[in-house]
């Protein structure tokens, strides 16, 4: 009986493939039906820009065939995948012609190959999150300490001043570590600063000290941590 012929078909099932850098790309191509004289090739790109990746006589480095010598399975492997390997690959069947040599007979629909970005390791992601949290916490603590320091400097500055009213003598106001507890202590402290000739008229003078907080003013010469009290001493003649 006569043999039934089967039409030649080429199968390229992959539509899109993504490969990590350094990985191995597998491009699948098989044929069925009656054999037709002529080679099967793998091309990257189409038209005038195409590049032959594999044919049955030669191939570029890093390209190997899965089943050597097969007439139906033309699947290839591209090892050490690189970014420049990305593109669209076609499995092409050529028919041998006496007049034109090898001419295009049929081809697959093409496989679009892209570079796959490496997935982040969960442990690295967690470490990065913890590191960011610690950095933010450190910045927050540093900001709080800075604001507390500025607030302390704004609350405690004092500066020596001179107070003069009418014919009263001007007495320098001093910054001190403590505040006198009683008027007698104020009187003694102020009397010690008066000239000798004024001390001799002590019986005819009235001394009055009124502790009044003065507006805070910056004083760069004060040592850190010192408290201050500002006061004025007024001397009037007794009637």
Coordinates of N, CA, C and O in Angstrom, one line a residue, residues 45 80 95 129-130 133:
X45 N 16.6 38.1 16.5 CA 16.0 39.2 15.7 C 15.5 38.7 14.4 O 15.7 37.5 14.0
X80 N 25.4 31.0 30.9 CA 26.0 32.3 31.4 C 25.2 33.5 30.7 O 25.8 34.4 30.0
X95 N 14.9 25.3 3.4 CA 14.7 24.2 2.5 C 15.9 24.3 1.4 O 16.1 25.4 0.9
X129 N 15.5 46.9 56.8 CA 14.4 47.6 57.6 C 14.9 48.0 59.0 O 14.7 49.1 59.5
X130 N 15.5 47.0 59.7 CA 16.0 47.2 61.0 C 17.1 48.4 61.1 O 17.0 49.2 61.9
X133 N 15.4 51.7 60.7 CA 14.7 52.0 62.0 C 15.7 52.6 63.0 O 15.4 53.6 63.7

